[in-house]
Tab-separated table of C-alpha atoms and ligand atoms in Angstrom:
chain	number	residue	atom	x	y	z
D	216	MET	CA	51.982	64.028	141.970
D	217	LYS	CA	54.191	61.108	141.036
D	218	ARG	CA	57.289	60.963	143.184
D	219	VAL	CA	60.767	59.778	142.144
D	220	VAL	CA	63.924	59.375	144.213
D	221	LEU	CA	66.994	60.450	142.252
D	222	ALA	CA	70.587	59.486	143.075
D	223	TYR	CA	72.064	62.989	143.029
D	224	SER	CA	75.806	63.538	142.773
D	225	GLY	CA	75.797	67.298	142.284
D	226	GLY	CA	77.411	66.841	138.875
D	227	LEU	CA	76.225	68.032	135.519
D	228	ASP	CA	74.033	65.130	134.443
D	229	THR	CA	72.122	64.614	137.656
D	230	SER	CA	71.634	68.383	138.024
D	231	VAL	CA	70.112	68.555	134.579
D	232	ALA	CA	68.062	65.464	135.477
D	233	ILE	CA	66.350	67.237	138.398
D	234	ARG	CA	65.119	69.945	136.087
D	235	TRP	CA	64.158	67.498	133.358
D	236	LEU	CA	62.229	65.156	135.652
D	237	SER	CA	60.404	68.110	137.237
D	238	ASP	CA	59.424	69.351	133.768
D	239	GLU	CA	58.094	65.846	133.067
D	240	GLY	CA	55.756	66.164	136.026
D	241	TRP	CA	57.689	64.322	138.731
D	242	ASP	CA	58.206	65.413	142.309
D	243	VAL	CA	61.918	64.807	142.686
D	244	VAL	CA	63.423	63.666	145.973
D	245	ALA	CA	67.186	64.074	145.485
D	246	VAL	CA	69.507	61.907	147.552
D	247	ALA	CA	73.205	62.544	147.906
D	248	VAL	CA	74.920	59.443	149.262
D	249	ASP	CA	78.127	59.939	151.226
D	250	VAL	CA	80.526	57.164	150.228
D	251	GLY	CA	83.597	59.148	151.173
D	252	GLN	CA	83.803	61.481	148.188
D	253	PRO	CA	85.602	64.728	149.069
D	254	ASP	CA	82.702	66.965	147.934
D	255	ASP	CA	80.905	69.469	150.123
D	256	LEU	CA	77.743	67.401	150.348
D	257	ALA	CA	75.801	70.006	152.322
D	258	ALA	CA	76.299	72.306	149.335
D	259	THR	CA	75.271	69.471	146.993
D	260	VAL	CA	72.014	69.019	148.877
D	261	ALA	CA	71.356	72.770	148.893
D	262	ARG	CA	71.923	72.871	145.175
D	263	ALA	CA	69.410	70.088	144.566
D	264	GLU	CA	66.780	72.223	146.264
D	265	THR	CA	67.710	75.260	144.190
D	266	LEU	CA	67.343	73.140	141.072
D	267	GLY	CA	63.776	72.239	141.961
D	268	ALA	CA	63.886	69.059	144.060
D	269	VAL	CA	60.889	68.948	146.429
D	270	GLU	CA	63.157	67.379	148.993
D	271	ALA	CA	66.900	66.803	149.182
D	272	ARG	CA	68.575	64.425	151.589
D	273	LEU	CA	72.082	63.572	152.569
D	274	GLU	CA	72.518	59.906	153.479
D	275	ASP	CA	75.721	59.004	155.269
D	276	ALA	CA	76.627	55.550	153.995
D	277	LYS	CA	80.354	55.775	154.610
D	278	ALA	CA	80.576	53.230	157.422
D	279	THR	CA	78.446	50.711	155.526
D	280	TYR	CA	80.487	51.332	152.400
D	281	VAL	CA	83.697	50.543	154.239
D	282	GLU	CA	82.434	47.521	156.120
D	283	ARG	CA	80.179	45.836	153.571
D	284	PHE	CA	81.751	46.808	150.242
D	285	VAL	CA	85.342	48.023	150.484
D	286	VAL	CA	86.538	45.455	153.020
D	287	PRO	CA	85.038	42.515	151.050
D	288	ALA	CA	86.754	43.911	147.922
D	289	LEU	CA	90.043	44.073	149.796
D	290	HIS	CA	89.528	40.540	151.082
D	291	MET	CA	89.278	39.493	147.435
D	292	ASN	CA	92.212	41.724	146.311
D	293	ALA	CA	89.677	42.770	143.703
D	294	LEU	CA	91.090	44.140	140.445
D	295	TYR	CA	89.080	43.989	137.216
D	296	GLN	CA	91.306	42.991	134.308
D	297	GLY	CA	94.070	42.743	136.877
D	298	ARG	CA	94.219	46.540	137.212
D	299	TYR	CA	91.037	48.380	138.165
D	300	PRO	CA	90.118	48.267	141.868
D	301	LEU	CA	86.366	48.605	141.119
D	302	VAL	CA	86.120	52.121	142.527
D	303	SER	CA	82.766	52.984	140.915
D	304	ALA	CA	81.489	49.413	140.675
D	305	LEU	CA	81.526	49.043	144.464
D	306	SER	CA	79.449	52.094	145.310
D	307	ARG	CA	76.565	51.439	142.901
D	308	PRO	CA	74.880	48.562	144.747
D	309	LEU	CA	75.025	50.554	147.991
D	310	ILE	CA	73.587	53.691	146.389
D	311	SER	CA	70.838	51.461	144.937
D	312	LYS	CA	70.017	50.186	148.418
D	313	VAL	CA	69.784	53.753	149.735
D	314	LEU	CA	67.476	54.706	146.835
D	315	ILE	CA	65.117	51.839	147.644
D	316	ASP	CA	65.098	52.731	151.352
D	317	VAL	CA	64.324	56.387	150.638
D	318	ALA	CA	61.668	55.428	148.072
D	319	ARG	CA	59.906	53.332	150.736
D	320	ASP	CA	60.255	56.098	153.276
D	321	THR	CA	58.862	58.814	150.998
D	322	LYS	CA	56.282	56.542	149.304
D	323	ALA	CA	57.840	57.197	145.915
D	324	SER	CA	56.796	54.954	143.044
D	325	ALA	CA	60.048	55.298	141.102
D	326	VAL	CA	63.780	55.765	141.460
D	327	ALA	CA	66.180	57.354	138.986
D	328	HIS	CA	69.881	57.420	138.183
D	329	GLY	CA	71.865	59.752	135.968
D	330	CYS	CA	73.834	57.233	133.919
D	331	THR	CA	74.244	57.376	130.186
D	332	GLY	CA	73.422	54.428	127.962
D	333	LYS	CA	77.052	53.602	127.259
D	334	GLY	CA	78.488	52.654	130.582
D	335	ASN	CA	78.529	49.960	133.205
D	336	ASP	CA	76.892	52.038	135.906
D	337	GLN	CA	73.407	51.839	134.359
D	338	VAL	CA	73.708	48.040	134.493
D	339	ARG	CA	74.931	48.080	138.079
D	340	PHE	CA	72.101	50.351	139.237
D	341	GLU	CA	69.341	48.549	137.411
D	342	ALA	CA	70.536	45.017	138.226
D	343	SER	CA	70.847	46.022	141.897
D	344	LEU	CA	67.511	47.836	142.005
D	345	SER	CA	65.614	44.947	140.480
D	346	ALA	CA	67.257	42.499	142.896
D	347	LEU	CA	66.253	44.700	145.838
D	348	ASP	CA	62.738	45.589	144.661
D	349	PRO	CA	61.590	43.964	141.427
D	350	GLY	CA	58.430	46.079	141.400
D	351	ILE	CA	60.001	49.534	141.475
D	352	GLU	CA	59.937	51.693	138.348
D	353	VAL	CA	63.414	52.811	137.310
D	354	LEU	CA	63.935	56.003	135.293
D	355	ALA	CA	67.127	56.731	133.403
D	356	PRO	CA	66.562	60.277	132.161
D	357	VAL	CA	70.094	60.875	130.911
D	358	ARG	CA	69.992	57.689	128.844
D	359	ASP	CA	66.505	58.454	127.568
D	360	TRP	CA	66.954	62.053	126.563
D	361	GLY	CA	70.028	61.159	124.470
D	362	MET	CA	71.922	64.393	125.115
D	363	SER	CA	75.675	64.465	124.735
D	364	ARG	CA	77.776	66.006	127.461
D	365	SER	CA	77.939	69.296	125.567
D	366	ASP	CA	74.133	69.177	125.046
D	367	SER	CA	73.787	68.888	128.835
D	368	ILE	CA	76.090	71.858	129.360
D	369	ALA	CA	74.016	73.845	126.819
D	370	PHE	CA	70.772	72.789	128.574
D	371	ALA	CA	72.177	73.899	131.925
D	372	GLU	CA	73.239	77.254	130.493
D	373	LYS	CA	69.918	77.810	128.730
D	374	HIS	CA	67.938	77.115	131.901
D	375	GLU	CA	70.455	79.053	133.973
D	376	LEU	CA	71.045	76.075	136.239
D	377	PRO	CA	73.692	76.782	138.871
D	378	ILE	CA	76.401	74.573	137.404
D	379	THR	CA	79.886	75.680	138.372
D	380	THR	CA	82.817	75.534	135.988
D	381	THR	CA	83.984	72.354	137.710
D	382	GLU	CA	80.859	70.519	136.665
D	383	SER	CA	81.103	71.865	133.145
D	384	SER	CA	84.744	70.706	132.892
D	385	PRO	CA	85.314	68.164	130.152
D	386	TYR	CA	85.815	65.297	132.598
D	387	SER	CA	83.215	63.007	134.106
D	388	ILE	CA	84.383	62.128	137.586
D	389	ASP	CA	83.189	59.608	140.108
D	390	ASP	CA	84.735	59.683	143.534
D	391	ASN	CA	84.613	57.725	146.742
D	392	LEU	CA	86.769	56.505	149.583
D	393	TRP	CA	88.333	53.754	147.411
D	394	GLY	CA	89.468	56.144	144.647
D	395	ARG	CA	88.527	58.324	141.679
D	396	SER	CA	87.398	57.490	138.146
D	397	ILE	CA	88.063	60.073	135.445
D	398	GLU	CA	86.565	59.873	131.946
D	399	CYS	CA	85.769	62.010	128.871
D	400	GLY	CA	87.526	64.984	127.250
D	401	VAL	CA	90.981	64.345	125.776
D	402	LEU	CA	91.098	61.034	127.650
D	403	GLU	CA	88.904	59.641	124.887
D	404	ASP	CA	92.024	59.604	122.692
D	405	PRO	CA	93.823	56.520	124.020
D	406	TRP	CA	97.136	57.826	122.691
D	407	HIS	CA	96.895	61.170	124.472
D	408	PRO	CA	98.667	61.103	127.854
D	409	PRO	CA	96.423	62.132	130.763
D	410	PRO	CA	96.794	65.888	131.276
D	411	ASP	CA	98.047	67.005	134.682
D	412	ASP	CA	94.663	68.433	135.629
D	413	VAL	CA	93.043	64.989	135.840
D	414	TRP	CA	95.084	64.122	138.926
D	415	HIS	CA	93.764	65.339	142.257
D	416	ILE	CA	94.887	62.883	144.909
D	417	THR	CA	98.253	61.693	143.580
D	418	ARG	CA	101.388	63.739	143.129
D	419	GLY	CA	103.281	63.524	139.849
D	420	SER	CA	106.972	62.823	139.337
D	421	GLU	CA	107.465	66.390	138.053
D	422	GLN	CA	106.941	67.583	141.611
D	423	PRO	CA	109.777	67.088	144.090
D	424	SER	CA	109.348	63.714	145.691
D	425	ASP	CA	109.924	63.012	149.337
D	426	GLU	CA	112.616	60.658	150.537
D	427	PRO	CA	111.426	57.057	150.361
D	428	ARG	CA	109.587	56.071	153.514
D	429	ASP	CA	108.130	53.019	155.173
D	430	CYS	CA	104.613	52.755	156.482
D	431	VAL	CA	103.520	49.800	158.603
D	432	VAL	CA	99.913	48.766	158.044
D	433	GLY	CA	98.292	46.537	160.654
D	434	PHE	CA	95.533	44.133	159.592
D	435	GLU	CA	92.942	42.304	161.614
D	436	GLY	CA	90.862	39.670	159.885
D	437	GLY	CA	91.925	40.989	156.487
D	438	ALA	CA	90.986	44.628	157.195
D	439	PRO	CA	93.459	47.431	157.845
D	440	VAL	CA	93.129	48.779	161.369
D	441	SER	CA	96.392	50.528	162.207
D	442	VAL	CA	99.000	52.695	160.564
D	443	ASP	CA	102.528	52.962	161.929
D	444	GLY	CA	101.403	51.453	165.213
D	445	ASP	CA	98.405	53.760	165.751
D	446	THR	CA	95.148	51.866	165.922
D	447	VAL	CA	92.814	54.084	163.963
D	448	GLY	CA	90.070	51.827	162.583
D	449	THR	CA	89.516	50.772	159.018
D	450	GLU	CA	88.069	53.951	157.560
D	451	ARG	CA	90.873	56.133	158.955
D	452	ALA	CA	93.502	53.575	157.945
D	453	ILE	CA	92.248	53.672	154.355
D	454	GLU	CA	92.381	57.469	154.372
D	455	ALA	CA	95.812	57.607	156.010
D	456	VAL	CA	97.430	55.051	153.686
D	457	GLY	CA	95.755	56.781	150.726
D	458	ALA	CA	97.234	60.138	151.734
D	459	ILE	CA	100.762	58.730	152.050
D	460	ALA	CA	100.505	56.730	148.819
D	461	GLY	CA	99.037	59.702	146.960
D	462	SER	CA	101.928	61.895	148.064
D	463	TYR	CA	104.272	59.406	146.346
D	464	GLY	CA	102.193	59.312	143.167
D	465	VAL	CA	101.145	55.717	143.815
D	466	GLY	CA	97.837	54.472	142.425
D	467	ARG	CA	97.615	56.163	139.023
D	468	ILE	CA	96.018	53.850	136.480
D	469	ASP	CA	95.677	54.495	132.756
D	470	MET	CA	94.121	51.558	130.957
D	471	ILE	CA	91.984	50.269	128.150
D	472	GLU	CA	88.982	48.639	129.738
D	473	ASP	CA	86.407	46.196	128.390
D	474	ARG	CA	83.035	47.534	129.409
D	475	LEU	CA	80.139	45.200	129.926
D	476	VAL	CA	78.210	46.821	127.075
D	477	GLY	CA	80.916	45.708	124.639
D	478	ILE	CA	82.792	48.975	124.247
D	479	LYS	CA	86.520	49.297	124.782
D	480	SER	CA	87.174	52.505	126.649
D	481	ARG	CA	90.170	54.405	127.944
D	482	GLU	CA	89.870	54.816	131.681
D	483	VAL	CA	91.962	56.772	134.106
D	484	TYR	CA	91.852	56.196	137.845
D	485	GLU	CA	93.545	57.400	140.969
D	486	ALA	CA	93.352	54.822	143.697
D	487	PRO	CA	96.324	55.274	146.047
D	488	ALA	CA	94.647	53.645	149.056
D	489	ALA	CA	93.205	50.721	147.116
D	490	MET	CA	96.389	49.864	145.242
D	491	SER	CA	98.621	50.080	148.329
D	492	LEU	CA	96.263	48.157	150.574
D	493	ILE	CA	95.673	45.411	148.009
D	494	ALA	CA	99.464	45.049	147.714
D	495	ALA	CA	99.777	44.830	151.502
D	496	HIS	CA	96.792	42.531	151.999
D	497	SER	CA	97.821	40.034	149.346
D	498	ASP	CA	101.338	40.022	150.751
D	499	LEU	CA	100.011	39.156	154.206
D	500	GLU	CA	97.884	36.415	152.674
D	501	ALA	CA	100.993	34.957	151.064
D	502	LEU	CA	102.428	34.593	154.567
D	503	THR	CA	99.335	33.260	156.287
D	504	LEU	CA	97.201	31.224	153.862
D	505	GLU	CA	97.888	27.571	153.203
D	506	ARG	CA	99.043	27.303	149.621
D	507	SER	CA	96.148	25.375	148.058
D	508	VAL	CA	93.628	27.695	149.731
D	509	ALA	CA	95.605	30.659	148.375
D	510	ALA	CA	95.667	29.152	144.875
D	511	GLU	CA	91.932	28.487	144.884
D	512	LYS	CA	91.273	31.962	146.236
D	513	ARG	CA	93.227	33.566	143.403
D	514	LYS	CA	90.830	31.990	140.891
D	515	LEU	CA	87.809	33.163	142.852
D	516	GLU	CA	89.263	36.663	143.075
D	517	THR	CA	89.067	37.003	139.308
D	518	THR	CA	85.487	35.722	139.289
D	519	TRP	CA	84.503	38.076	142.117
D	520	ALA	CA	85.996	41.151	140.449
D	521	ASP	CA	84.266	40.227	137.189
D	522	LEU	CA	80.895	39.741	138.857
D	523	VAL	CA	81.054	43.003	140.736
D	524	TYR	CA	82.314	44.926	137.705
D	525	LYS	CA	79.417	43.505	135.734
D	526	GLY	CA	76.760	44.648	138.179
D	527	LEU	CA	75.948	41.358	139.898
D	528	TRP	CA	76.656	42.413	143.475
D	529	PHE	CA	73.348	40.964	144.675
D	530	SER	CA	73.995	37.556	143.149
D	531	PRO	CA	74.176	34.241	144.987
D	532	LEU	CA	77.623	33.583	143.518
D	533	ARG	CA	79.063	36.759	145.034
D	534	LYS	CA	77.638	35.759	148.394
D	535	ALA	CA	78.983	32.229	148.071
D	536	ILE	CA	82.466	33.480	147.223
D	537	ASP	CA	82.322	35.874	150.184
D	538	ALA	CA	81.467	32.923	152.394
D	539	PHE	CA	84.584	31.139	151.122
D	540	ALA	CA	86.686	34.255	151.676
D	541	GLY	CA	85.216	34.597	155.162
D	542	THR	CA	86.773	31.306	156.191
D	543	THR	CA	90.212	32.508	155.114
D	544	GLN	CA	90.462	35.997	156.556
D	545	ALA	CA	90.742	35.386	160.301
D	546	ALA	CA	94.351	34.370	159.712
D	547	VAL	CA	95.075	37.545	157.737
D	548	THR	CA	96.071	39.394	160.853
D	549	GLY	CA	99.459	40.981	161.271
D	550	GLU	CA	101.558	43.773	159.833
D	551	VAL	CA	103.007	44.671	156.469
D	552	ARG	CA	105.780	47.178	155.968
D	553	LEU	CA	105.070	49.137	152.789
D	554	ARG	CA	108.004	50.985	151.271
D	555	PHE	CA	107.010	54.066	149.298
D	556	SER	CA	109.169	55.825	146.742
D	557	GLN	CA	108.075	57.936	143.785
D	558	GLY	CA	105.332	56.033	141.974
D	559	VAL	CA	106.098	52.781	143.767
D	560	CYS	CA	104.599	50.994	146.739
D	561	ALA	CA	106.268	47.688	147.531
D	562	PRO	CA	105.828	45.375	150.490
D	563	ALA	CA	109.199	45.227	152.260
D	564	GLY	CA	108.375	43.222	155.375
D	565	ARG	CA	105.531	41.232	156.894
D	566	ARG	CA	104.823	39.441	160.178
D	567	SER	CA	101.852	37.679	161.724
D	568	PRO	CA	100.914	35.553	164.711
D	569	HIS	CA	99.330	33.265	162.091
D	570	SER	CA	102.437	33.113	159.915
D	571	LEU	CA	103.078	29.794	158.191
D	572	TYR	CA	106.686	30.771	157.601
D	573	ASP	CA	109.013	28.548	159.579
D	574	HIS	CA	112.539	29.903	159.647
D	575	SER	CA	114.021	26.567	160.645
D	576	LEU	CA	112.460	24.973	157.556
D	577	ALA	CA	113.355	27.792	155.177
D	578	THR	CA	116.876	28.691	156.265
D	579	TYR	CA	119.934	27.850	154.185
D	580	GLY	CA	121.983	28.112	157.354
D	581	SER	CA	122.945	25.260	159.651
D	582	ASN	CA	120.592	23.866	162.313
D	583	ASP	CA	117.649	23.630	159.959
D	584	SER	CA	114.784	21.244	160.642
D	585	PHE	CA	114.119	20.353	157.030
D	586	ASP	CA	115.117	16.781	156.194
D	587	ALA	CA	116.781	17.060	152.798
D	588	GLY	CA	116.892	13.260	152.717
D	589	ASP	CA	113.117	13.281	152.274
D	590	ALA	CA	113.550	15.436	149.184
D	591	ALA	CA	115.238	12.749	147.081
D	592	GLY	CA	112.416	10.218	147.520
D	593	PHE	CA	109.788	12.888	147.071
D	594	ILE	CA	111.288	14.012	143.764
D	595	LYS	CA	111.358	10.410	142.469
D	596	LEU	CA	107.654	9.902	143.103
D	597	TRP	CA	106.703	13.426	142.063
D	598	SER	CA	108.369	12.981	138.683
D	599	LEU	CA	107.389	9.320	138.247
D	600	PRO	CA	104.487	9.908	135.803
D	601	THR	CA	106.594	12.131	133.556
D	602	THR	CA	109.564	9.777	133.762
D	603	GLU	CA	107.414	6.817	132.703
D	604	TRP	CA	105.826	8.820	129.933
D	605	SER	CA	109.231	9.945	128.641
D	606	LYS	CA	110.415	6.340	128.425
D	607	ARG	CA	107.713	5.619	125.895
D	608	LYS	CA	109.559	7.024	122.950
D	609	SER	CA	106.615	7.183	120.576
D	610	ASP	CA	105.037	10.360	122.148
Q	784	LIG	N1	84.729	52.599	133.911
Q	784	LIG	C1	84.540	52.660	135.304
Q	784	LIG	C2	83.554	51.618	135.759
Q	784	LIG	O1	82.848	51.112	134.962
Q	784	LIG	C3	84.262	54.028	135.812
Q	784	LIG	C4	82.861	54.553	135.741
Q	784	LIG	C5	82.899	55.975	136.188
Q	784	LIG	N2	81.654	56.616	136.214
Q	784	LIG	C6	81.496	57.928	135.963
Q	784	LIG	N3	80.299	58.394	136.067
Q	784	LIG	N4	82.482	58.686	135.593
Q	784	LIG	O2	83.490	51.273	136.905
């Protein structure tokens, strides 16, 4: 029999895909990849077997996800269109890598994903898969069968597939350690406010908010490693900051997004950890990076976020930009005090052994070391081209 390795999330589409691929004559090896989503993945794997997978595996990719994907994104303060912290875009290249590894291991001739034909994820999977193994056959059953979400629900009901009410909810959800993406249902009306039931990891302002509080995040080489003085490691730090930020309703995003396939879509995200840590990390960079390096990096950040959003994780440009970023991050070591109040996370203090802030230069008090006499001459030369140009009245 032909064998295919399917990226299995446990959701509606990939559950239907197991049945559909089996009916098409494939032996399906289902792989659930742990990238920090809160699901019961043992149950996900068991379900894949019930649905007819010949084998179902759980691959723990959490540590790799943190180290190789999330931390580089944080280094680049990565926000697509200035707002979206690339939650789903970051996990796709890693899941692709796992698919290729399992395909080699099980001697499968094909891999499959459950993306529709309208989104970015199909591009991310297929661009990653072909970079990793140009010879592998890639199946996209959900795109090919052309069923709508309600068709899939009807298919699942007709074949009595064990889909719980959660999976047949109107929303399409993608989750990992960096946040949650929520699509479909009433969210497709861009005027309709997100209903309360879309939010799972952030608390709304209608609920009593806690007193404002500070949280001190410690960074080493641009990665968070401690929270309020406890050294906990990067993965735990992300979870801990996410929990605090979520309890203050920080990290809700409701935006109109330009998808790669040309569609404008309304997207809702919850990314309390990502949004707070990007705020903290960029604040620490402001203290520690030399200004022209920081300015150049800001331009590359936009390029990086665009590339990764658009599925080109395995591109030489992404690697080249990471190499640039790598030279900057050693200095991004220190602490940032984040002040949380309802819906707001604002840096309210920062310190670093690599700080470029010199109090004696910056102070308006007496005993400063800045020679204001130098300023007058500097300003003359700095403005000389404009002064000369202004004298020529004709322009
Ligand atoms: N629009 C987002 C992106 O392109 C979210 C995709 C979410 N995927 C999903 N299956 N719900 O990254």
